[in-house]
Tab-separated table of C-alpha atoms and ligand atoms in Angstrom:
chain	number	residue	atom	x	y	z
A	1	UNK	CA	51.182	-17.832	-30.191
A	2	UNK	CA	49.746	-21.420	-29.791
A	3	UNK	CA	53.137	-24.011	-30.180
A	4	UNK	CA	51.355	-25.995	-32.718
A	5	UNK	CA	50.894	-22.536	-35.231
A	6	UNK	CA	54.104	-21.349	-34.132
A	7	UNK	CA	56.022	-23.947	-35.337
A	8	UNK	CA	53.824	-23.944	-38.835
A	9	UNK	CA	54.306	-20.707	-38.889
A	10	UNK	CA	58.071	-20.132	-38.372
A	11	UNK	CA	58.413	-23.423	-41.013
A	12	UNK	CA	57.050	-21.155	-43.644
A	13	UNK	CA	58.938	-17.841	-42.636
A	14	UNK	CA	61.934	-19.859	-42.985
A	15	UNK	CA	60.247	-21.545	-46.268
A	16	UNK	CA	58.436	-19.209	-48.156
A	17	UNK	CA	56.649	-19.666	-51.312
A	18	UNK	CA	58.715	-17.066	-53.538
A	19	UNK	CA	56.130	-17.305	-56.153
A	20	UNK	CA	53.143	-16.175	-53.550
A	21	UNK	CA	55.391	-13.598	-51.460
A	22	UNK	CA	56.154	-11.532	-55.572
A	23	UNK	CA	52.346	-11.384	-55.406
A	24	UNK	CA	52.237	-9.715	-51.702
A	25	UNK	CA	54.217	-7.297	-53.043
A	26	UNK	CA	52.016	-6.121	-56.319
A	27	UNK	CA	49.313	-5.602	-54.177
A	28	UNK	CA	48.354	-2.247	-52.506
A	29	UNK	CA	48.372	-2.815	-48.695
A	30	UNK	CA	46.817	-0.269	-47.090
A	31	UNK	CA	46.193	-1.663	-43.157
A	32	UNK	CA	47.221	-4.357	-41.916
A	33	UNK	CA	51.110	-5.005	-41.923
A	34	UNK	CA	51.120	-9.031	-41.438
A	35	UNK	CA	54.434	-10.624	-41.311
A	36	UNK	CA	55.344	-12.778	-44.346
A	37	UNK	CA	59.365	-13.954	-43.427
A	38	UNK	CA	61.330	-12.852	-40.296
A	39	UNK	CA	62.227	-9.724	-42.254
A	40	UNK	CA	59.143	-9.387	-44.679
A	41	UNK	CA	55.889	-8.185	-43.795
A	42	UNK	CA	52.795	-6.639	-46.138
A	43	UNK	CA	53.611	-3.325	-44.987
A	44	UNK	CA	57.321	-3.303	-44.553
A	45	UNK	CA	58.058	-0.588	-41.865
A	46	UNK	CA	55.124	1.548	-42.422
A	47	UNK	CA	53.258	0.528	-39.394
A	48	UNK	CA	53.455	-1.854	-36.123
A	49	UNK	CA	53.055	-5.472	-36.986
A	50	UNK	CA	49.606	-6.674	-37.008
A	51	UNK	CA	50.828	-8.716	-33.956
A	52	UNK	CA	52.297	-5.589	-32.063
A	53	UNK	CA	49.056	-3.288	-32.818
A	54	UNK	CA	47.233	-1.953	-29.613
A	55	UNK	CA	43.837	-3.037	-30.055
A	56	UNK	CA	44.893	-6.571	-31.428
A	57	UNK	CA	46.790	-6.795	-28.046
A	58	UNK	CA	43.679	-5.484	-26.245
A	59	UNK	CA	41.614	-8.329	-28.032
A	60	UNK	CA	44.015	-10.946	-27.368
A	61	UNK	CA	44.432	-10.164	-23.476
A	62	UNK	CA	41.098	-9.980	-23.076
A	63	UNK	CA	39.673	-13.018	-24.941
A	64	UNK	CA	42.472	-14.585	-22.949
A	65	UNK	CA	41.800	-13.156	-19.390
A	66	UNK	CA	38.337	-14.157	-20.392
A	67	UNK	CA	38.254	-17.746	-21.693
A	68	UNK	CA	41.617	-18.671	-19.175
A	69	UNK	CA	44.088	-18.874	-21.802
A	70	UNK	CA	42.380	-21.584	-23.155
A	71	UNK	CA	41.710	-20.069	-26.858
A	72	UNK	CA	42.461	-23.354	-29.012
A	73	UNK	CA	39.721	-24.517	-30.721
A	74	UNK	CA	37.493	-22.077	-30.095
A	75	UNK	CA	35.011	-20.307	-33.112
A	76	UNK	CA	36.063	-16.896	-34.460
A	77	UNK	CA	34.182	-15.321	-36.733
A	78	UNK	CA	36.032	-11.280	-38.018
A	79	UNK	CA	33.356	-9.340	-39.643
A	80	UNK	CA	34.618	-6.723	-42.812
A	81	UNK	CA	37.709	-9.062	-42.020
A	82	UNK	CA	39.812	-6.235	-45.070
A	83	UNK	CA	43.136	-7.548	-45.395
A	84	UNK	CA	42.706	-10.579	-43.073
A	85	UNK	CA	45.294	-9.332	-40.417
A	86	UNK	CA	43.460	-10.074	-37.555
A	87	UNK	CA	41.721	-13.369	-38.757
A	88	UNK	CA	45.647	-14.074	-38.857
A	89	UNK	CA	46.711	-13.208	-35.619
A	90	UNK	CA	43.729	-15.169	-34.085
A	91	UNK	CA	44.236	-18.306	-36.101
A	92	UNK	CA	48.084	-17.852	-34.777
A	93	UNK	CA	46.155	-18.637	-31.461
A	94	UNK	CA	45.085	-22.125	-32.238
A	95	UNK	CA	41.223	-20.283	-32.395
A	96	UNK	CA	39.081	-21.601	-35.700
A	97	UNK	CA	38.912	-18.623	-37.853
A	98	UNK	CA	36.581	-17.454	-40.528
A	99	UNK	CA	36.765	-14.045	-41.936
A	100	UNK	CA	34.725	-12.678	-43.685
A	101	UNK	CA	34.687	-9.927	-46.419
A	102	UNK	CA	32.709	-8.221	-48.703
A	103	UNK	CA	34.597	-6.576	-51.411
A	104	UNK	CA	36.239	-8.586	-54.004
A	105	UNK	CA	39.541	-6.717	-54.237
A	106	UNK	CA	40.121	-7.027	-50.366
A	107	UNK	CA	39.074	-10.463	-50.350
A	108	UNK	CA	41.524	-11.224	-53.142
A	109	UNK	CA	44.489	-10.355	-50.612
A	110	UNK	CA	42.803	-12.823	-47.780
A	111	UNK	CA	43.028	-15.426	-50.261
A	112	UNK	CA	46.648	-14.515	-51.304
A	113	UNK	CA	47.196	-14.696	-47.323
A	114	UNK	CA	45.242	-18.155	-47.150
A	115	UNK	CA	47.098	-19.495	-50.070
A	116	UNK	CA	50.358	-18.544	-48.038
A	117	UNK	CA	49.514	-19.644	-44.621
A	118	UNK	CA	47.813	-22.828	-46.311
A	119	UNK	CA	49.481	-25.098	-43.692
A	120	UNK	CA	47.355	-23.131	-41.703
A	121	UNK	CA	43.655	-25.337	-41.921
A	122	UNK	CA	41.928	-23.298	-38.857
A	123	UNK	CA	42.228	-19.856	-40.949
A	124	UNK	CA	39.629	-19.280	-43.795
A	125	UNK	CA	37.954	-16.567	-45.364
A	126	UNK	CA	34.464	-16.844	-47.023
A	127	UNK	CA	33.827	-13.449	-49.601
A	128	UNK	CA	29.510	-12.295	-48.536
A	129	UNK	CA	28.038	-9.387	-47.544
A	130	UNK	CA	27.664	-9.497	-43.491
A	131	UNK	CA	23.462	-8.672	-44.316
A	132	UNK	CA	23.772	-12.205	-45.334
A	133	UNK	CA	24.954	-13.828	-42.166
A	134	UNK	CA	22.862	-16.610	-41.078
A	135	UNK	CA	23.273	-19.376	-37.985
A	136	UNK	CA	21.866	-21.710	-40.656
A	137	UNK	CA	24.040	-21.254	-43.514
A	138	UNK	CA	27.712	-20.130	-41.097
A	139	UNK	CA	26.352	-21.722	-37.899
A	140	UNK	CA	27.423	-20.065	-34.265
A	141	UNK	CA	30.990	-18.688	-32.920
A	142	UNK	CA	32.604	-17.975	-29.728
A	143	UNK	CA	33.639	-15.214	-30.618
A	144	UNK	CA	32.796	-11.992	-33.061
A	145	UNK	CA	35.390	-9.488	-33.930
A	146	UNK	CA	33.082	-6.816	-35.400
A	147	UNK	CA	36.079	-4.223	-35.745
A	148	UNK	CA	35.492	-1.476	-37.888
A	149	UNK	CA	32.267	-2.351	-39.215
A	150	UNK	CA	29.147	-1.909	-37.324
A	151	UNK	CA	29.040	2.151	-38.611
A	152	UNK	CA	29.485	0.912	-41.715
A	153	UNK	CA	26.060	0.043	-41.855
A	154	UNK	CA	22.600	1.525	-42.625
A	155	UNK	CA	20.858	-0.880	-40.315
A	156	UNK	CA	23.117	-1.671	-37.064
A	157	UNK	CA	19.779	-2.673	-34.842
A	158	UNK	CA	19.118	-5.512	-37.338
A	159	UNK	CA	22.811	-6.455	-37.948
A	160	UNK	CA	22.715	-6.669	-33.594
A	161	UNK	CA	20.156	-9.095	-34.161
A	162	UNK	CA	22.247	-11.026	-37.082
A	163	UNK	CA	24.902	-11.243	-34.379
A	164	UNK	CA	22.992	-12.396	-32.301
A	165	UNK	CA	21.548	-15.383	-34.655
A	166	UNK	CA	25.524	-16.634	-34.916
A	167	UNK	CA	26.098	-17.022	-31.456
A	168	UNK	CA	25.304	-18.968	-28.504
A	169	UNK	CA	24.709	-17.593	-24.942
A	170	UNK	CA	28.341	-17.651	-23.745
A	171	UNK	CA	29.944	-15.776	-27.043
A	172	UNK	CA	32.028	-12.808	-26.556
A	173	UNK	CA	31.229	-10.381	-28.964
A	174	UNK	CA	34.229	-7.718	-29.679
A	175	UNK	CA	33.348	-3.942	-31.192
A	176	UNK	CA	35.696	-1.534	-32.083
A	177	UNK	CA	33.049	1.247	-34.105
A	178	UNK	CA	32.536	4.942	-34.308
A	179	UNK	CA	29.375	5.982	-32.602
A	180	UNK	CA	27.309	9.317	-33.042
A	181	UNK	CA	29.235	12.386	-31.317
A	182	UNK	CA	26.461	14.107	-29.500
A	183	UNK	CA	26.161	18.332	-30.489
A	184	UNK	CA	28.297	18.867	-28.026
A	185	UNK	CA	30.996	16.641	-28.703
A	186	UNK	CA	30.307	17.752	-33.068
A	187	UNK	CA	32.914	19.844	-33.395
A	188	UNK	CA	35.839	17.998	-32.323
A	189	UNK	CA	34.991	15.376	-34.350
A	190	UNK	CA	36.933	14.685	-37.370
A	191	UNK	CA	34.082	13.469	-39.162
A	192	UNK	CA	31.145	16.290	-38.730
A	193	UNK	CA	30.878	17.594	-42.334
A	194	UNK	CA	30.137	14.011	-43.239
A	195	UNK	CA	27.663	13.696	-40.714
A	196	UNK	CA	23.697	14.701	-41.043
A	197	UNK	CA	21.659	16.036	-37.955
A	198	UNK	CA	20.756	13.711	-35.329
A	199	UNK	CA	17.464	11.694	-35.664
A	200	UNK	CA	15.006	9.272	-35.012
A	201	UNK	CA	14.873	5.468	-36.427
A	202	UNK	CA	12.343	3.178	-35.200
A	203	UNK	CA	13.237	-0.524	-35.172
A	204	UNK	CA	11.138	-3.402	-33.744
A	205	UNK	CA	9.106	-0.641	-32.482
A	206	UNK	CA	12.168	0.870	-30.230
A	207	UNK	CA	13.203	4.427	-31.036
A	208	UNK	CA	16.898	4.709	-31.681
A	209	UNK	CA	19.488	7.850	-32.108
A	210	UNK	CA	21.911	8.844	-33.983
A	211	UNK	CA	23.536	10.217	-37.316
A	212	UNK	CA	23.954	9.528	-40.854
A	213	UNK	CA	27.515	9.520	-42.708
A	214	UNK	CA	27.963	9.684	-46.168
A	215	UNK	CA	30.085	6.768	-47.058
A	216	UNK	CA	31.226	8.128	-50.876
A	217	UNK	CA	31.263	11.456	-50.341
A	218	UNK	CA	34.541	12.553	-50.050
A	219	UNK	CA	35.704	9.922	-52.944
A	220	UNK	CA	34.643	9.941	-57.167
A	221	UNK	CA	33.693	6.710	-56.496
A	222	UNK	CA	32.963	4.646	-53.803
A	223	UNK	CA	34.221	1.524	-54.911
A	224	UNK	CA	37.942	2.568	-54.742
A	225	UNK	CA	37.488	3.383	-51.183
A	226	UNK	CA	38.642	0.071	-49.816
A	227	UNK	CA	37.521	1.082	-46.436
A	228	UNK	CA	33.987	1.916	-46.966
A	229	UNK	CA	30.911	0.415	-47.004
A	230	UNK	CA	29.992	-2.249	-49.752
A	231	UNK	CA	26.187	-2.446	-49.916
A	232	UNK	CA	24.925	1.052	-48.681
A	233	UNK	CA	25.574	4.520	-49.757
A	234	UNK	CA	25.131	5.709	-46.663
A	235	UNK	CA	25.188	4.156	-42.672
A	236	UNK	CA	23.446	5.041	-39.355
A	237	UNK	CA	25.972	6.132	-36.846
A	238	UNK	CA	24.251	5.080	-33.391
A	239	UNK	CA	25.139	7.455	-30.224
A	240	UNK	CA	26.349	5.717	-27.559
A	241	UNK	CA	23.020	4.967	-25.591
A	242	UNK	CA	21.184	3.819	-28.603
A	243	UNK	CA	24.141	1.304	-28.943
A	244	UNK	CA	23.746	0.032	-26.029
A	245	UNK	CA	20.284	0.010	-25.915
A	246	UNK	CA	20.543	-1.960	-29.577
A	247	UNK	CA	22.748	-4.225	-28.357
A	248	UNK	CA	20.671	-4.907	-25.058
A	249	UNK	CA	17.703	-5.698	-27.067
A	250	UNK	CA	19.982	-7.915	-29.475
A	251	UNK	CA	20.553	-10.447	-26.574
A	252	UNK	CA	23.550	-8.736	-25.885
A	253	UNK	CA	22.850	-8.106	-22.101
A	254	UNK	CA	26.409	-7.459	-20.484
A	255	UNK	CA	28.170	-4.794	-22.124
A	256	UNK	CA	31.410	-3.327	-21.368
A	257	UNK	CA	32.769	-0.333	-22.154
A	258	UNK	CA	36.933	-0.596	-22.543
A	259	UNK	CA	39.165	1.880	-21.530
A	260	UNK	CA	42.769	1.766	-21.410
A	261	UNK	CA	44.103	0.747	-24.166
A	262	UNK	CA	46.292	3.529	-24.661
A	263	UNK	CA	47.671	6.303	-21.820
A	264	UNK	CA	44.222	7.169	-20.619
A	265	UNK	CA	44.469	11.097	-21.859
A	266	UNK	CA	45.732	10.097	-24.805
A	267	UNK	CA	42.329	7.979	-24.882
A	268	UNK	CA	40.045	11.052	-23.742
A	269	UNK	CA	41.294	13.222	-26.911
A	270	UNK	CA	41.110	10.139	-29.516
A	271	UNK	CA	37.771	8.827	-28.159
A	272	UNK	CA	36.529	12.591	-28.908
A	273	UNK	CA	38.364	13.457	-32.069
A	274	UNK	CA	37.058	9.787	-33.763
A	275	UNK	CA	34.265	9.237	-31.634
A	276	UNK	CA	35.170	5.916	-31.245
A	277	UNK	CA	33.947	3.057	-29.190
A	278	UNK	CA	35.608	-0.120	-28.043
A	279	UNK	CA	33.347	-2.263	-26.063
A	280	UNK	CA	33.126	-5.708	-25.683
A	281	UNK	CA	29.596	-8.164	-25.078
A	282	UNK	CA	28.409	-11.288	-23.581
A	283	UNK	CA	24.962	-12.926	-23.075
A	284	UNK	CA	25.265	-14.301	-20.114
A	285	UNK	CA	26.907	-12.365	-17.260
A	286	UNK	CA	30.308	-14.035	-17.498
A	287	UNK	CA	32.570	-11.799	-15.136
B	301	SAM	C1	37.212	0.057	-41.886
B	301	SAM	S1	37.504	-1.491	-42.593
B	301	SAM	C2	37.800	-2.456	-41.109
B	301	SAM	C3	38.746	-3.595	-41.333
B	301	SAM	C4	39.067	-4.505	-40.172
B	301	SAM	N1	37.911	-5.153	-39.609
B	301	SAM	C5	39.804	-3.751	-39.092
B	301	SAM	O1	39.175	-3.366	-38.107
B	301	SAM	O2	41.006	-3.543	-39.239
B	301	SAM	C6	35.848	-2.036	-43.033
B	301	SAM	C7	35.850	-3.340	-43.815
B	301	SAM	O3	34.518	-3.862	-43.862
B	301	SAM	C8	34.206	-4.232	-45.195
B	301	SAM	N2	32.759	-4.108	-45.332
B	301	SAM	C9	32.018	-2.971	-45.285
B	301	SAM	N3	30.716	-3.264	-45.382
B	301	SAM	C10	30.622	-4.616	-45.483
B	301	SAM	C11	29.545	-5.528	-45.628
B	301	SAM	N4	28.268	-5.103	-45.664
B	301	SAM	N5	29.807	-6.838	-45.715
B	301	SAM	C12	31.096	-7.293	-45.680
B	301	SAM	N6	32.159	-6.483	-45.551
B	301	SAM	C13	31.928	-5.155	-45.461
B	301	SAM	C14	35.008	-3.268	-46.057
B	301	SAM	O4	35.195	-3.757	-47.364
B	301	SAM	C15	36.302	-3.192	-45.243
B	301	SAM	O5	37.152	-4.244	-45.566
């Protein structure tokens, strides 16, 4: 943690706002376990710390391997930003954080969490749909967390290019998404009865792959699913080449493919079972 933030931070642990931490606890946490106190967190002992969760760890190491520890003052923009865990833990960092989120009751808890952490003047959350991004209205970040997000979208080619619009040619841009399990790789994936036949969507002219997924199907009604999309019933799962090709046409040149993370069989079985991607992105060729 940057010294500045920690000591803000440890002045409210040791300080807290009794009033605001009652409200933490009427509220229905469902992912991110943020710490509150020493001893209180959103989540109690439920899950890791936001702080001591693997991919934030992953994120952190690499942004700082990357930029050479030197993360203060940098631009972060987290996209579908839910319960504003990891716009936290970055703003912990010294980094200028905006996070952004598109459905009201999640963004009520990142403005609990703002109202909290107010001391806090580099963390902020804005509540928009992500369609609605614009350089010109948000401007351009260092850095894009798009964790959890990208398949929840019915366009991801034009949401590349969004991303693209908000950031400069040395950005880093972070994804963490599910991606189309080919028909091989269908039936280990926890997901196939919500998931159509591959096909064919043309964007900009390019031909890209993948599958549709029924965001609502498995609930009475979307809009208690505080997971799921906001502003499509359904999204376009891309496979993994028409990701990258999507993201190469986006300006997103360099793309790296992360493995790790976890004990690497351990990663094999999850990386089949979820079909899940984590990659990270750069413009120029910064490595
Ligand atoms: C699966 S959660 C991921 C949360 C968080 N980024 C993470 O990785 O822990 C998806 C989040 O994106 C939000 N979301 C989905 N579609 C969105 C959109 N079009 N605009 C803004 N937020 C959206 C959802 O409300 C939800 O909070």
């Amino acid at each position: 943690m940057d010294n500045k933030m920690k000591d803000i931070v440890l002045g409210i642990w040791d300080n807290p706002n009794e009033l605001l931490l009652a409200e933490f606890k009427k509220k229905n946490w469902t992912s991110h376990n943020i710490p509150l106190t020493r001893t209180i967190s959103t989540m109690g002992d439920a899950v890791p710390l936001i702080g001591n969760d693997r991919r934030m760890q992953i994120i952190k190491n690499t942004l700082r391997f990357l930029k050479k520890g030197e993360l203060s003052g940098l631009k972060l923009i987290d996209l579908g930003c839910l319960e504003g865990g990891l716009s936290f833990e970055m703003a912990c960092e010294g980094i200028n954080v905006v996070g952004v989120e598109g459905r009201v009751l999640n963004y009520e808890k990142c403005v609990l969490l703002k109202n909290y952490y107010s001391d806090l003047s580099n963390l902020n959350f804005i509540c928009s749909d992500v369609k609605k991004l614009s350089k010109n209205e948000h401007g351009v970040f260092d850095i894009v967390l798009c964790c959890g997000l990208l398949y929840h979208l019915d366009n991801p080619m034009s949401f590349i290019d969004i991303l693209d619009d908000i950031t400069h040619d040395d950005s880093i841009l972070f994804l963490d998404t599910h991606i189309a399990p080919s028909d091989m790789d269908l039936d280990s994936c926890i997901f196939k009865n919500d998931l159509s036949h591959f096909l064919e969507l043309k964007y900009n002219n390019i031909s890209y792959e993948g599958r549709w997924y029924d965001e609502y199907s498995k609930e009475a009604n979307g809009s208690d699913n505080e997971w799921a999309a906001v502003s499509n019933p359904k999204s376009f799962w891309l496979s993994f080449d028409s990701l990258v090709k999507s993201l190469y046409y986006g300006g997103f040149r360099r793309i790296y493919n992360m493995y790790g993370g976890f004990d690497i069989e351990q990663e094999f079985e999850l990386r089949k079972k979820y079909s899940r991607l984590y990659c990270f992105a750069t413009k120029n060729n910064i490595i």
